[in-house]
Short mmCIF file of C-alpha atoms in Angstrom, two decimals:
data_model
loop_
_atom_site.label_atom_id
_atom_site.label_comp_id
_atom_site.label_asym_id
_atom_site.label_seq_id
_atom_site.Cartn_x
_atom_site.Cartn_y
_atom_site.Cartn_z
CA MET A 1 74.24 125.54 218.37
CA THR A 2 70.73 126.00 217.03
CA PRO A 3 70.09 125.98 213.31
CA THR A 4 69.06 129.32 211.86
CA ALA A 5 66.57 129.91 209.14
CA PRO A 6 68.01 130.79 205.75
CA VAL A 7 68.26 134.49 205.11
CA GLN A 8 65.61 135.69 202.68
CA VAL A 9 66.96 138.25 200.28
CA PRO A 10 64.11 140.40 198.98
CA ALA A 11 63.80 139.97 195.26
CA SER A 12 63.67 143.09 193.16
CA LYS A 13 60.30 143.90 191.73
CA PRO A 14 59.91 142.00 188.45
CA GLY A 15 60.09 144.31 185.48
CA ARG A 16 61.93 147.15 187.23
CA TRP A 17 64.62 146.89 184.58
CA ALA A 18 61.89 147.09 181.94
CA ILE A 19 60.64 150.39 183.35
CA ALA A 20 64.15 151.82 183.03
CA VAL A 21 64.39 150.58 179.43
CA LEU A 22 60.92 151.95 178.66
CA TRP A 23 61.71 155.44 179.95
CA THR A 24 65.03 155.37 178.07
CA MET A 25 63.16 154.55 174.85
CA ILE A 26 60.65 157.35 175.56
CA LEU A 27 63.43 159.86 176.25
CA VAL A 28 65.43 158.90 173.16
CA SER A 29 62.33 159.09 170.96
CA ALA A 30 61.25 162.46 172.36
CA LEU A 31 64.72 163.96 171.97
CA TYR A 32 65.27 162.54 168.48
CA PHE A 33 61.93 163.63 167.04
CA SER A 34 62.13 167.02 168.75
CA ALA A 35 65.51 167.55 167.11
CA VAL A 36 64.28 166.37 163.70
CA SER A 37 61.15 168.56 163.87
CA ILE A 38 63.12 171.62 164.94
CA ARG A 39 65.72 170.99 162.25
CA LEU A 40 63.01 170.75 159.59
CA HIS A 41 61.55 174.05 160.83
CA GLU A 42 64.95 175.76 160.87
CA ALA A 43 65.59 174.48 157.33
CA HIS A 44 62.36 176.26 156.25
CA ARG A 45 60.60 172.95 155.59
CA THR A 46 57.46 174.03 157.47
CA HIS A 47 54.55 175.94 156.00
CA LYS A 48 52.54 179.04 156.80
CA SER A 49 49.26 177.29 156.06
CA ASP A 50 49.94 174.55 158.61
CA LEU A 51 52.43 175.34 161.34
CA GLY A 52 52.16 179.11 160.88
CA GLN A 53 48.40 179.30 161.28
CA ILE A 54 48.33 176.76 164.10
CA ASP A 55 51.14 178.57 165.91
CA GLN A 56 49.29 181.87 165.59
CA ALA A 57 46.00 180.37 166.79
CA ILE A 58 47.63 178.75 169.81
CA TRP A 59 49.66 181.87 170.63
CA ASN A 60 46.52 184.02 170.40
CA THR A 61 44.76 181.55 172.69
CA SER A 62 47.57 181.99 175.22
CA GLN A 63 46.90 185.75 175.02
CA GLY A 64 43.16 185.36 175.64
CA ARG A 65 41.98 185.43 172.01
CA PHE A 66 40.68 181.88 171.57
CA VAL A 67 42.08 180.31 168.35
CA GLN A 68 42.16 183.56 166.36
CA GLU A 69 44.25 183.74 163.22
CA THR A 70 44.74 186.17 160.38
CA ARG A 71 44.18 185.41 156.72
CA GLY A 72 45.08 188.24 154.46
CA GLU A 73 43.72 191.29 156.22
CA GLN A 74 40.98 189.44 158.11
CA THR A 75 41.08 188.25 161.69
CA LEU A 76 39.15 184.98 161.87
CA THR A 77 38.59 182.19 164.29
CA ARG A 78 40.17 178.85 163.46
CA LEU A 79 36.81 177.30 164.38
CA THR A 80 35.57 178.14 160.87
CA ASP A 81 37.81 175.33 159.54
CA HIS A 82 38.66 173.08 162.48
CA VAL A 83 37.34 172.50 165.98
CA GLU A 84 40.44 171.81 168.07
CA PRO A 85 39.65 172.46 171.73
CA ILE A 86 42.92 170.79 172.73
CA PHE A 87 44.62 174.04 171.71
CA ALA A 88 43.41 175.66 174.95
CA PRO A 89 45.58 173.50 177.26
CA VAL A 90 48.34 173.35 174.64
CA SER A 91 48.53 177.17 174.66
CA LEU A 92 49.94 176.99 178.20
CA VAL A 93 53.25 175.86 176.71
CA PHE A 94 53.73 179.46 175.49
CA LYS A 95 53.70 180.61 179.12
CA VAL A 96 56.90 178.59 179.56
CA TRP A 97 58.57 178.94 176.14
CA ASP A 98 57.12 181.48 173.70
CA ASP A 99 58.41 179.88 170.52
CA VAL A 100 56.90 177.74 167.77
CA ARG A 101 59.57 175.13 168.54
CA ALA A 102 57.81 174.56 171.87
CA LEU A 103 54.88 173.09 169.94
CA LEU A 104 57.18 170.76 168.01
CA VAL A 105 58.86 169.58 171.22
CA LEU A 106 55.51 169.19 172.99
CA GLN A 107 54.15 167.02 170.18
CA SER A 108 57.27 164.81 170.21
CA VAL A 109 57.16 164.41 173.99
CA LEU A 110 53.44 163.59 174.09
CA LEU A 111 53.70 161.05 171.28
CA ALA A 112 56.72 159.41 172.94
CA ILE A 113 54.90 159.24 176.29
CA GLY A 114 52.23 157.20 174.49
CA ALA A 115 54.66 154.25 174.77
CA TRP A 116 53.88 154.11 178.51
CA PRO A 117 50.18 153.21 178.19
CA VAL A 118 51.07 150.80 175.35
CA TYR A 119 53.44 149.07 177.78
CA GLU A 120 50.77 148.94 180.51
CA ILE A 121 48.10 147.63 178.12
CA ALA A 122 50.45 144.94 176.77
CA LEU A 123 51.53 143.97 180.28
CA ASP A 124 47.92 143.63 181.39
CA ARG A 125 46.92 141.55 178.36
CA LEU A 126 50.00 139.32 178.60
CA ARG A 127 49.35 138.63 182.28
CA ARG A 128 45.77 137.55 181.50
CA ARG A 129 46.55 134.50 179.44
CA PRO A 130 43.90 132.37 177.70
CA LYS A 131 41.46 130.33 179.77
CA ARG A 132 42.01 126.62 180.36
CA ASN A 133 39.28 124.43 181.85
CA GLY A 134 37.17 127.47 182.71
CA ARG A 135 39.91 129.16 184.76
CA THR A 136 42.39 131.80 183.73
CA ALA A 137 45.90 130.46 183.33
CA THR A 138 47.17 132.88 185.95
CA GLN A 139 45.43 130.93 188.72
CA PRO A 140 47.92 128.79 190.71
CA GLN A 141 46.18 125.45 190.08
CA ASP A 142 46.56 125.98 186.33
CA SER A 143 50.19 127.04 186.27
CA ALA A 144 51.51 123.48 186.06
CA ALA A 145 49.18 122.67 183.18
CA VAL A 146 50.12 125.55 180.95
CA GLY A 147 53.59 126.37 182.25
CA SER A 148 54.51 129.51 184.08
CA VAL A 149 55.64 132.60 182.27
CA SER A 150 58.43 134.60 183.81
CA PRO A 151 57.47 138.16 184.82
CA ASN A 152 60.67 139.26 183.07
CA TRP A 153 59.52 137.64 179.83
CA THR A 154 56.16 139.38 180.15
CA ALA A 155 57.88 142.73 180.75
CA ALA A 156 60.17 142.14 177.77
CA ALA A 157 57.21 141.33 175.53
CA ALA A 158 55.40 144.47 176.72
CA LEU A 159 58.55 146.45 175.91
CA ALA A 160 58.46 145.02 172.40
CA PHE A 161 54.95 146.45 171.95
CA SER A 162 56.14 149.85 173.19
CA ALA A 163 59.07 149.73 170.80
CA ALA A 164 56.71 148.84 167.94
CA TYR A 165 54.58 151.87 168.85
CA LEU A 166 57.60 154.20 168.86
CA LEU A 167 58.93 152.73 165.60
CA TYR A 168 55.57 152.72 163.79
CA PRO A 169 56.20 154.71 160.56
CA ALA A 170 52.78 156.39 160.49
CA MET A 171 53.26 157.68 164.03
CA GLN A 172 56.73 158.92 163.19
CA ALA A 173 55.44 160.64 160.05
CA ALA A 174 52.72 162.39 162.07
CA ASN A 175 55.38 163.50 164.52
CA VAL A 176 57.58 165.23 161.94
CA ALA A 177 54.72 166.62 159.81
CA GLU A 178 54.82 169.98 161.59
CA PHE A 179 52.29 170.35 164.44
CA HIS A 180 48.68 169.20 164.37
CA ALA A 181 46.02 168.53 166.98
CA LEU A 182 45.13 165.02 165.84
CA PRO A 183 48.40 163.27 166.82
CA LEU A 184 48.00 164.71 170.33
CA ALA A 185 44.93 162.51 170.75
CA THR A 186 47.04 159.33 170.46
CA PRO A 187 48.37 159.21 174.04
CA LEU A 188 45.00 160.41 175.38
CA VAL A 189 43.14 157.60 173.61
CA LEU A 190 45.68 155.06 174.86
CA VAL A 191 45.17 156.21 178.44
CA ALA A 192 41.38 156.13 178.16
#
């Protein structure tokens, strides 16, 4: 009988479990902050001068009247106070759900999705460890000198950065402070 080669079982992609945990964290955050924001609105804890005017400007944009709002008896453009061109793509949400709560949910979802680029940035930086003897530590000849880091450890550390992003009090406060254009820039800046 001839000896056979050992059977190679394909290893699962390192960090696959981390992706599942990451998307669970994103989903939980989006659902939680959507619910909190909607509850604050339903409890009349939102204001005409913030959410009301922004809602009207975005709704008018969805109807072809770019960022128009009314103040008293005047119809004005919101551009007299703020330049928020992001309202144009945001106005598309009213084509799906014509309700101010759609803005609150959209903001919560976009801020939660920001955890994804944080994870990717952290993963990239953790994989590029400090240089030793002029070579990066990720090169094979250096691995014995500095010790190898498990891909699962790297994924877990990147998850910790994503969790820190989602738990950051200032980001959470921006999420529940009605709807504003500035917090929407967070995930866009992280992707850039």
